[in-house]
Short mmCIF file of C-alpha atoms and ligand atoms in Angstrom, two decimals:
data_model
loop_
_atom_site.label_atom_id
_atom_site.label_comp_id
_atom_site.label_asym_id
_atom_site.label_seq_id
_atom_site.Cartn_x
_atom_site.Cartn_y
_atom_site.Cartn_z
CA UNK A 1149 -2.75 92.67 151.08
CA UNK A 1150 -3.99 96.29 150.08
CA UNK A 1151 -5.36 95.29 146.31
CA UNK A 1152 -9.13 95.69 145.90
CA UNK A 1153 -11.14 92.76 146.17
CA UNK A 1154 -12.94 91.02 142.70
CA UNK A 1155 -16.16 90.27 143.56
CA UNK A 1156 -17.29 86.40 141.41
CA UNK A 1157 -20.81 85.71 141.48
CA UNK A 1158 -21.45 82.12 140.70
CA UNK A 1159 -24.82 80.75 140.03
CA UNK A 1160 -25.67 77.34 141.04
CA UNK A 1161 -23.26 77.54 143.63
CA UNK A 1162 -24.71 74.41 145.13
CA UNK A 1163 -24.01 72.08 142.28
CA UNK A 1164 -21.60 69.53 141.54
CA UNK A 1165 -19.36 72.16 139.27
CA UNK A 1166 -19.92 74.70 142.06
CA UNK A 1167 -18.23 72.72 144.82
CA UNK A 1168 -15.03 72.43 141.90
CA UNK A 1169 -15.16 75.76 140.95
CA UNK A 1170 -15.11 77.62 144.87
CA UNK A 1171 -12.03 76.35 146.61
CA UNK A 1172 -9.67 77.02 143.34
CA UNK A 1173 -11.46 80.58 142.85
CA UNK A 1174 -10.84 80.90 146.73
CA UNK A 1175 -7.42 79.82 146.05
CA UNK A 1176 -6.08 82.31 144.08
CA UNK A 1177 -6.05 79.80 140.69
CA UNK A 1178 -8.74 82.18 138.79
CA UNK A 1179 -7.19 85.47 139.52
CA UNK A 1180 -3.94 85.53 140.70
CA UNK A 1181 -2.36 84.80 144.10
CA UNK A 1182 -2.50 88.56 144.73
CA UNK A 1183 -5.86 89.24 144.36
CA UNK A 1184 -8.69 88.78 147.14
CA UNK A 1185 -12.04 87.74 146.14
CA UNK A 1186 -15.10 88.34 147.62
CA UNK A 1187 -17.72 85.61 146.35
CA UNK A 1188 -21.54 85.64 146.21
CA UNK A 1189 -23.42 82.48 145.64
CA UNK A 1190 -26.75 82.15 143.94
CA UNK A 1191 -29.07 79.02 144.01
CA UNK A 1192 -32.61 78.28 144.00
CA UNK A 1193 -34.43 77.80 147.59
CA UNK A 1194 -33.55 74.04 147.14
CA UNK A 1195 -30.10 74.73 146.33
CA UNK A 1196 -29.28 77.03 149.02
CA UNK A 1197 -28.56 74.60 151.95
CA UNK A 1198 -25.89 72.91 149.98
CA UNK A 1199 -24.25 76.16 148.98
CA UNK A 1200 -24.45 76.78 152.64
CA UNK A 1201 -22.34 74.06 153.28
CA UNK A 1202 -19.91 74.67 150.95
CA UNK A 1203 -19.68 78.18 152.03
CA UNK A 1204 -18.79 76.71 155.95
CA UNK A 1205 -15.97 74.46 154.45
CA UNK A 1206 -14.67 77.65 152.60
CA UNK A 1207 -14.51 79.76 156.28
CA UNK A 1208 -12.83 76.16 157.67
CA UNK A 1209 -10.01 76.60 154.39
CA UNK A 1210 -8.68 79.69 156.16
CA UNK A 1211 -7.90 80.93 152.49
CA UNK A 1212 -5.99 84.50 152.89
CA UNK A 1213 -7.51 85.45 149.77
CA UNK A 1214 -10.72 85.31 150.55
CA UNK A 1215 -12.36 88.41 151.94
CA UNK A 1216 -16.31 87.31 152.34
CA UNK A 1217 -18.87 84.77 151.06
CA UNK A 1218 -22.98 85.34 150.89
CA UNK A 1219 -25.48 82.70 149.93
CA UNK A 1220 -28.39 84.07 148.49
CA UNK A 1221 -31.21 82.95 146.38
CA UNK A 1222 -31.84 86.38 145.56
CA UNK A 1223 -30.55 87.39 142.15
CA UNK A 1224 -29.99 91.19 142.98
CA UNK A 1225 -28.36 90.68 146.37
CA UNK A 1226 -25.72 87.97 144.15
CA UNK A 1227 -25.14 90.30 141.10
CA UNK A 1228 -24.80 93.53 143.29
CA UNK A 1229 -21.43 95.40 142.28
CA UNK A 1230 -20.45 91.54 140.52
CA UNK A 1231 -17.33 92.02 138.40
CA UNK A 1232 -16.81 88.40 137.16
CA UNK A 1233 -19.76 86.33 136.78
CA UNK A 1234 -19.93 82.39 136.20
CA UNK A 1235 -23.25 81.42 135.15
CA UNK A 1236 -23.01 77.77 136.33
CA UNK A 1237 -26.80 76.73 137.54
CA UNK A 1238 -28.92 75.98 134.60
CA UNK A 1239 -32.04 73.56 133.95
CA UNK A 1240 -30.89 69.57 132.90
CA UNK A 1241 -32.33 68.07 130.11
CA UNK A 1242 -35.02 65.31 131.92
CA UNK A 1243 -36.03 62.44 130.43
CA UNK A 1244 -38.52 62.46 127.59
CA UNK A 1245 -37.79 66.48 127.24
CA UNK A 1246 -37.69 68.07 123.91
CA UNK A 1247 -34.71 69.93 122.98
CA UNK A 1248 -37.38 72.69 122.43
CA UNK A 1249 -38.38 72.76 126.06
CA UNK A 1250 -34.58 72.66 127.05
CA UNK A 1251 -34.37 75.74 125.19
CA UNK A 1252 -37.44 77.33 126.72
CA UNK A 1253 -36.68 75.95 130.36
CA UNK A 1254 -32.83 77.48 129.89
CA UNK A 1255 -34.47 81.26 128.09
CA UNK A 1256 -37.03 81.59 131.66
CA UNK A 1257 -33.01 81.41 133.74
CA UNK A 1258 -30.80 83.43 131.38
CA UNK A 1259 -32.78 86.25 130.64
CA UNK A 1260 -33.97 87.13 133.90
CA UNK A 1261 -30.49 86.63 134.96
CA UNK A 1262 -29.06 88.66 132.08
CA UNK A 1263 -31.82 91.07 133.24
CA UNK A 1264 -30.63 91.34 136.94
CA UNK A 1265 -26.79 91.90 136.06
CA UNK A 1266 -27.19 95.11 133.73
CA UNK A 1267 -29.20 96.03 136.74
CA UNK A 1268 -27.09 95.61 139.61
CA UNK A 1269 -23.43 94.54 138.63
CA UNK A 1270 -20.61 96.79 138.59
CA UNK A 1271 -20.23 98.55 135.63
CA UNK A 1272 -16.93 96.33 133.96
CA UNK A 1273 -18.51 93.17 134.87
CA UNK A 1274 -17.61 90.03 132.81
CA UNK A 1275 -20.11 86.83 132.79
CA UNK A 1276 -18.84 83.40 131.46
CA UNK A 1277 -21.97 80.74 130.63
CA UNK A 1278 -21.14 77.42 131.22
CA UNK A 1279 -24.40 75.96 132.24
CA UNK A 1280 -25.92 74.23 128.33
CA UNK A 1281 -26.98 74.84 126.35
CA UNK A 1282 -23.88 77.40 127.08
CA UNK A 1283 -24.00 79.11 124.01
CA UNK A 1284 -27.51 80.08 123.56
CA UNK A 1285 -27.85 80.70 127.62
CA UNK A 1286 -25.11 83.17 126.92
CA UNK A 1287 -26.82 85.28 123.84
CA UNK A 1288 -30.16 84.70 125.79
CA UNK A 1289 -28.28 86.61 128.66
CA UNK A 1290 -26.08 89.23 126.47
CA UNK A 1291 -29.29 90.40 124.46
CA UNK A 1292 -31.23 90.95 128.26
CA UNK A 1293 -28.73 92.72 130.08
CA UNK A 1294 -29.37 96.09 128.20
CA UNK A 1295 -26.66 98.44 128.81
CA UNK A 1296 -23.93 95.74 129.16
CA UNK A 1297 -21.50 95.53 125.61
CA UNK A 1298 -22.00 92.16 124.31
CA UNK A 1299 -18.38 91.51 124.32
CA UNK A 1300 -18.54 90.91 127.93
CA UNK A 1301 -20.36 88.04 127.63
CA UNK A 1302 -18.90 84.73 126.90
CA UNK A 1303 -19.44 81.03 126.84
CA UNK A 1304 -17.33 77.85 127.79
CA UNK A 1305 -15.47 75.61 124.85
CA UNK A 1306 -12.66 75.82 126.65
CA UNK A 1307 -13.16 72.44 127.77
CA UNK A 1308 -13.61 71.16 124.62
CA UNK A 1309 -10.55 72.85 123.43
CA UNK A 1310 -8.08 71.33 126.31
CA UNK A 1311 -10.25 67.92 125.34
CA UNK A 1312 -8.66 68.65 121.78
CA UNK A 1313 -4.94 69.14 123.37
CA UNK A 1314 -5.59 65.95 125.56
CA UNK A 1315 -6.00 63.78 122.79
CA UNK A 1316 -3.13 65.31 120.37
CA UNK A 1317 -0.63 64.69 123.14
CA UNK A 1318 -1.51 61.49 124.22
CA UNK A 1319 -1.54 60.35 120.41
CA UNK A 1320 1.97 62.81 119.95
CA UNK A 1321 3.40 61.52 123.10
CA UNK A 1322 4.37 65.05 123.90
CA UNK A 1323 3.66 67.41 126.97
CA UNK A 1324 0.62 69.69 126.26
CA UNK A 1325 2.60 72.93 126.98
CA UNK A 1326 4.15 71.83 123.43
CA UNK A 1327 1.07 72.20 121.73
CA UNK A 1328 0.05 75.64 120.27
CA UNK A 1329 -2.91 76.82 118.24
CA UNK A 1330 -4.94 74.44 118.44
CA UNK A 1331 -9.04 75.85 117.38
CA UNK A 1332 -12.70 74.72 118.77
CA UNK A 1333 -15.35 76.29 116.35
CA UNK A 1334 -18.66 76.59 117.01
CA UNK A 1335 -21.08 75.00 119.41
CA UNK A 1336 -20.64 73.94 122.65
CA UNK A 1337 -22.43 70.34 121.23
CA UNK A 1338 -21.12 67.28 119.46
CA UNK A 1339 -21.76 69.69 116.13
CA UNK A 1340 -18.23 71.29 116.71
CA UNK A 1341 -15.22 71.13 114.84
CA UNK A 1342 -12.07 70.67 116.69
CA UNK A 1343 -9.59 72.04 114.13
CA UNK A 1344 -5.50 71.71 113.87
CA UNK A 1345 -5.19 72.97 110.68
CA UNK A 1346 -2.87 75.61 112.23
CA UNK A 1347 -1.99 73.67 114.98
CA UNK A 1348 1.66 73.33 115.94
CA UNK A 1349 3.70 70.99 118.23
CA UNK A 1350 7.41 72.50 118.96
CA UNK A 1351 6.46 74.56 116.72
CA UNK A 1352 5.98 72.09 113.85
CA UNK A 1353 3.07 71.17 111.58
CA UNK A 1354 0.52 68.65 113.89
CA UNK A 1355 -0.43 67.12 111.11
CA UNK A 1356 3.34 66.60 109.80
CA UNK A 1357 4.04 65.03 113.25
CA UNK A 1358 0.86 63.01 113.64
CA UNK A 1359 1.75 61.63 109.71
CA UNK A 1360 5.12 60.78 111.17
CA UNK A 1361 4.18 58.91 114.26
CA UNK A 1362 0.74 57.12 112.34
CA UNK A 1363 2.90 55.87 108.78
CA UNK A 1364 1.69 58.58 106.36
CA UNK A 1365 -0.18 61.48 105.55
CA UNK A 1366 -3.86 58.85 104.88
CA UNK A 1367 -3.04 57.71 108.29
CA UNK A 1368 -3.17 61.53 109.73
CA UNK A 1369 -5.99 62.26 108.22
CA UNK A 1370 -8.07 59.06 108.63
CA UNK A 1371 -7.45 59.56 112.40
CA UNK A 1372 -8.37 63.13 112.24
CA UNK A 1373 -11.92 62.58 111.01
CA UNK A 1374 -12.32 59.39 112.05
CA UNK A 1375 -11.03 59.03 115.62
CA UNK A 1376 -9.47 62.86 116.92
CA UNK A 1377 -12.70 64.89 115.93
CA UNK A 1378 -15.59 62.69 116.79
CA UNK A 1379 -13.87 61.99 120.30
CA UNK A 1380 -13.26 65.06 121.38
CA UNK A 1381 -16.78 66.64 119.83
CA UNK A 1382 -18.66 63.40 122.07
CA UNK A 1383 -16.63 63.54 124.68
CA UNK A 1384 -19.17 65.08 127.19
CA UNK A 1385 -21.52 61.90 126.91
CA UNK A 1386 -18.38 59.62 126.67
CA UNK A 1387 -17.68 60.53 130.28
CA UNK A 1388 -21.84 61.01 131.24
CA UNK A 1389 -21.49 57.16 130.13
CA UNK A 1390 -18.36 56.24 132.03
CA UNK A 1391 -19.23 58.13 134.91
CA UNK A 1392 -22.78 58.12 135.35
CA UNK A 1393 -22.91 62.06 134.85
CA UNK A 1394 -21.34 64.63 133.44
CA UNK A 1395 -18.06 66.19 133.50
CA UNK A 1396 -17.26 68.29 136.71
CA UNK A 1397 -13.96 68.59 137.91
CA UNK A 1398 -12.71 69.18 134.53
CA UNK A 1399 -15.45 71.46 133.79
CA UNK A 1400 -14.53 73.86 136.58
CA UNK A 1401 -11.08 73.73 135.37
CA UNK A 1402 -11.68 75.16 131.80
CA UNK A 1403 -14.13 77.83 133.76
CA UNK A 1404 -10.98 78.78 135.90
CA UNK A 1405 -8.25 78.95 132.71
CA UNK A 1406 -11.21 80.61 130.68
CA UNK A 1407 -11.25 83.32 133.27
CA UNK A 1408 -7.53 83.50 134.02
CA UNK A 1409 -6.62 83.78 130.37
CA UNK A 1410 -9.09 86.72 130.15
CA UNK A 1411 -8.09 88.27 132.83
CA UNK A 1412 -4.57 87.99 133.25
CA UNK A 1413 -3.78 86.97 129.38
CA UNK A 1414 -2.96 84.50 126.93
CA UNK A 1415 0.26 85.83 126.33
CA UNK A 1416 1.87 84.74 123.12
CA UNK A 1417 -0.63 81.65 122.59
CA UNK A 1418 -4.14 81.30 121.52
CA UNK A 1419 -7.06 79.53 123.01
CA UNK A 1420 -10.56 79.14 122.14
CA UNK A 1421 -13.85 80.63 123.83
CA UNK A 1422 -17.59 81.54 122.54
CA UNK A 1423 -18.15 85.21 122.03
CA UNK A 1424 -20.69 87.11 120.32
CA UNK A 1425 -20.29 86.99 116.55
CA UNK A 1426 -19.67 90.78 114.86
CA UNK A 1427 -19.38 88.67 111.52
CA UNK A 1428 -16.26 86.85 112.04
CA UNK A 1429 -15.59 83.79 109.60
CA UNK A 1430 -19.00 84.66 108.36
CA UNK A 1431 -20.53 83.69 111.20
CA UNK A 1432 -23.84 85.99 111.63
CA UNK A 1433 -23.62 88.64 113.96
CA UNK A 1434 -25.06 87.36 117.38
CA UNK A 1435 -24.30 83.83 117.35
CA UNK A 1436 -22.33 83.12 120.36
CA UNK A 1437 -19.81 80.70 118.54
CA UNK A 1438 -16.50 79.09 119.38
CA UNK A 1439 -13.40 80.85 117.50
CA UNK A 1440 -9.55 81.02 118.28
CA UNK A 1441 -9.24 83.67 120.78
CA UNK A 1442 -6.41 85.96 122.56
CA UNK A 1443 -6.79 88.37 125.05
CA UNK A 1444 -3.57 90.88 126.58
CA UNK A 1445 -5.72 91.13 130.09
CA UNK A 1446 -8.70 93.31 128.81
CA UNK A 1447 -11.21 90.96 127.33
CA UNK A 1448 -11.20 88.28 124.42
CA UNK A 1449 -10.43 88.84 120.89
CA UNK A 1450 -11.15 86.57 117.58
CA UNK A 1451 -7.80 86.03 115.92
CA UNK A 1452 -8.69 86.39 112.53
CA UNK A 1453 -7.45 86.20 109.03
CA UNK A 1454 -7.02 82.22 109.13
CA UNK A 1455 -7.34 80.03 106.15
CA UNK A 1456 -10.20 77.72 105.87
CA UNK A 1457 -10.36 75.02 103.53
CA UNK A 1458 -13.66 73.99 101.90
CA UNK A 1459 -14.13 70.86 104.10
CA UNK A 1460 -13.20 73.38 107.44
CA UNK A 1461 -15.87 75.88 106.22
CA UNK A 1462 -18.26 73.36 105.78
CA UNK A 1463 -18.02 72.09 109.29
CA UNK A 1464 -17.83 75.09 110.51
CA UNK A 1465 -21.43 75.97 108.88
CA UNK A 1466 -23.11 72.67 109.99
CA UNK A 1467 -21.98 74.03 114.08
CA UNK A 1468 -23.43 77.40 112.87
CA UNK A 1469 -26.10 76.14 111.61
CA UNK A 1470 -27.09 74.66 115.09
CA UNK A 1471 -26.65 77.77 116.84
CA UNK A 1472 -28.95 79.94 114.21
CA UNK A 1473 -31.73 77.25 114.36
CA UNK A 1474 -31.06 77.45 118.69
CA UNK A 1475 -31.55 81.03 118.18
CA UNK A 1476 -34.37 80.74 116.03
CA UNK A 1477 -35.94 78.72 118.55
CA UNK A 1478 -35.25 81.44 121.60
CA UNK A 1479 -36.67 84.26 119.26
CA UNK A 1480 -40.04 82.45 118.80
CA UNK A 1481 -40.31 82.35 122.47
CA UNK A 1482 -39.89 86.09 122.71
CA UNK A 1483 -36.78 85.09 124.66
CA UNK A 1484 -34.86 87.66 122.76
P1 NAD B 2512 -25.72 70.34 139.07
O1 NAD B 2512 -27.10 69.88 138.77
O2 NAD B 2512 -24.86 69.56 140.00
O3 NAD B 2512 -25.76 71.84 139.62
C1 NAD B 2512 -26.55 72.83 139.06
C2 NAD B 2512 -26.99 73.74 140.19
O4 NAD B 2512 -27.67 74.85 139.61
C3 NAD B 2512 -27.97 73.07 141.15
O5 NAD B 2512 -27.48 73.18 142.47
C4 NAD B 2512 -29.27 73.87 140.96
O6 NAD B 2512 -29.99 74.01 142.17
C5 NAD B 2512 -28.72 75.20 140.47
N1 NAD B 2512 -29.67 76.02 139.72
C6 NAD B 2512 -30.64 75.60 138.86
N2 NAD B 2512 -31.33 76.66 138.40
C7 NAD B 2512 -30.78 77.75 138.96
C8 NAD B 2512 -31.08 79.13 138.90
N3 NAD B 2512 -32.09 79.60 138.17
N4 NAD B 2512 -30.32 79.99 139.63
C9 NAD B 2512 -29.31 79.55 140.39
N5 NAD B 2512 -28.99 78.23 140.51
C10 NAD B 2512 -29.72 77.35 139.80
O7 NAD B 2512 -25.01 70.52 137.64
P2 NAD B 2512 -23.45 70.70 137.34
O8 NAD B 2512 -22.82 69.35 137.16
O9 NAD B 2512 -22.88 71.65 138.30
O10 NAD B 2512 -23.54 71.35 135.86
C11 NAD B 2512 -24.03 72.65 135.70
C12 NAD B 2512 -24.23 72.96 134.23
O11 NAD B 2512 -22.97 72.98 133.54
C13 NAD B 2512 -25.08 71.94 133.46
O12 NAD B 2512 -25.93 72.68 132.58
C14 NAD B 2512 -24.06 71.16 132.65
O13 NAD B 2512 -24.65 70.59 131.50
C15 NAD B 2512 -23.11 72.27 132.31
N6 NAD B 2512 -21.79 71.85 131.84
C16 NAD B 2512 -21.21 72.64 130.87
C17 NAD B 2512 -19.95 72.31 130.39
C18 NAD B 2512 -19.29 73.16 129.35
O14 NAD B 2512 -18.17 72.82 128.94
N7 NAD B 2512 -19.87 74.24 128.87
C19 NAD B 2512 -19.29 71.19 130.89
C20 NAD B 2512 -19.90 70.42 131.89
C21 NAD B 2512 -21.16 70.76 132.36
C1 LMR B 2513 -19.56 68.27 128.75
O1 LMR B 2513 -19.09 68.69 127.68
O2 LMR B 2513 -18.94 67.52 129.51
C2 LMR B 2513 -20.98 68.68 129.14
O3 LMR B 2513 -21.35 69.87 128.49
C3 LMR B 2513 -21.92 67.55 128.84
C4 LMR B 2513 -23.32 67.81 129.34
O4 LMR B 2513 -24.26 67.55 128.57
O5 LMR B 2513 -23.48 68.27 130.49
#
């Protein structure tokens, strides 16, 4: 194998999402099954010892993709020459904690970190947030790496957008490869709005086939408001309450087709990702918000030009709204 190796810096390496996202990265699931990896793992000093571990289980996979792994709790040793970056490790909300001091904890990781890579990655590096608040981690990061175009950064809804296909196919009774064009706008919170307005299934109207299989057209759209969108925009504390914490495994998996539709393409289809608003939709420039997305291998692109009703715009602004007053509250702590 003769191609150069991608070198994935993950942060929080140690963590639960960490230990889901190495062995498919190591795989070959990210990036391709031709293309070694070299991967550089960042924790804190308490972290590190688990990260370790998961670093000798990686040597024991034998994987042939895998050229070299470092531990390090040293921010410029893990971004040096970094061309994909996964910022994972972020600071949990604890009990009685203000969604202020979230914000505050999150702004004292990001922008350092944000800091570090426009110092010491390589110079087409690529950073996905998926630590949360994602979206706000990720502008706190894009406006401190000076040098690096903010189009390189991006944050994590693809979760919420294969939620969205979960739930339309199990309600459909159709395979999820069937779906197409389906849309998460906005924030990575339970302020989102899963959207199907242009969402197809073999290539027909959703909503046509979910007022077929429900008995009508008030059926559809009763079990769009009432059922389809708050599900899939709560589904993150459904499974923190069915589980005991939060999602992991399926997580890691949205980070890996996030990163693998970037990278290698979404071909004819469309997903949806967080990038930093140049005005889209109306969405103010800055805001890293969730929009329908393609990419043809060199970086993510807002489809745009859709149609959005009145009751889709005004969803839409009640998810912006949340990331303007999250940004509002990073700029009073000088955060950016
Ligand atoms: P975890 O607590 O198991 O792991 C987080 C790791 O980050 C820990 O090992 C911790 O030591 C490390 N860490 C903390 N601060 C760090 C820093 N400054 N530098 C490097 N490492 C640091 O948590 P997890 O289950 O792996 O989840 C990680 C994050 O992902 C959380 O913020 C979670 O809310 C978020 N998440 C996002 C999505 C999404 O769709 N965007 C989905 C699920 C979880
Ligand atoms: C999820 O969507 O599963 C997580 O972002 C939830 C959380 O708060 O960690």
């Amino acid at each position: 194998m003769d191609a150069t190796p991608v070198t994935v810096t993950i942060t929080g390496a140690g963590g639960q999402i960490g230990y889901a996202l190495l062995f498919r990265i190591a795989a070959g699931d990210m990036l391709g099954p031709d293309q070694p990896v070299r991967l550089r793992l960042l924790e804190i000093p308490q972290g590190v010892r688990a990260a370790e571990g998961a670093a000798l289980e990686l040597q024991d996979c034998a994987f042939a993709l895998l050229q070299d792994v470092e531990v390090t709790d040293d921010p410029a040793v893990a971004f040096a020459g970094a061309n994909r970056v996964l910022l994972v490790g972020s600071r949990p909300r604890a009990a009685g904690m203000e969604r202020a001091d979230l914000l505050a904890a999150n702004a004292g990781i990001f922008a350092p970190q944000g800091a570090a890579i426009a110092q010491h990655a390589a110079a087409d590096v690529r950073v996905l947030t998926v630590g949360n608040p994602a979206n706000t981690n990720a502008m706190v990061a894009a406006a401190a790496a000076a040098g690096v175009p903010a189009e390189r950064f991006s944050a994590l809804t693809r979760l919420d957008h294969d939620r969205a296909v979960g739930q339309l196919s199990a309600a459909l009774q159709v395979t999820p490869t069937t779906l197409q064009a389906v849309i998460i706008w906005g924030n990575h919170s339970s302020t989102q709005f899963p959207d199907v307005s242009h969402a197809t299934v073999a290539g027909r109207p959703v909503f046509d086939a979910l007022a077929e299989q429900l008995g009508g057209t008030d059926a559809a759209a009763s079990w769009l408001d009432d059922v389809f969108i708050p599900r899939v925009a709560r589904r993150g504390a459904e499974i923190i309450e069915v589980r005991g914490s939060s999602s992991v495994a399926s997580a890691a998996n949205a980070a890996i087709s996030h990163v693998r539709d970037e990278a290698l393409g979404t071909h004819s289809g469309w997903t949806s990702a967080a990038l930093v608003s140049r005005g889209e939709y109306g969405v103010p420039e800055g805001l890293v918000c969730s929009f329908p997305v393609t990419s043809d291998g060199s970086g993510y692109r807002v489809v745009e030009g859709l149609e959005l009703d009145d009751r889709a715009r005004a969803r839409l602004a009640a998810s912006v709204a949340e990331l303007a007053a999250e940004r509002d509250a990073v700029r009073e702590l000088g955060a950016i």
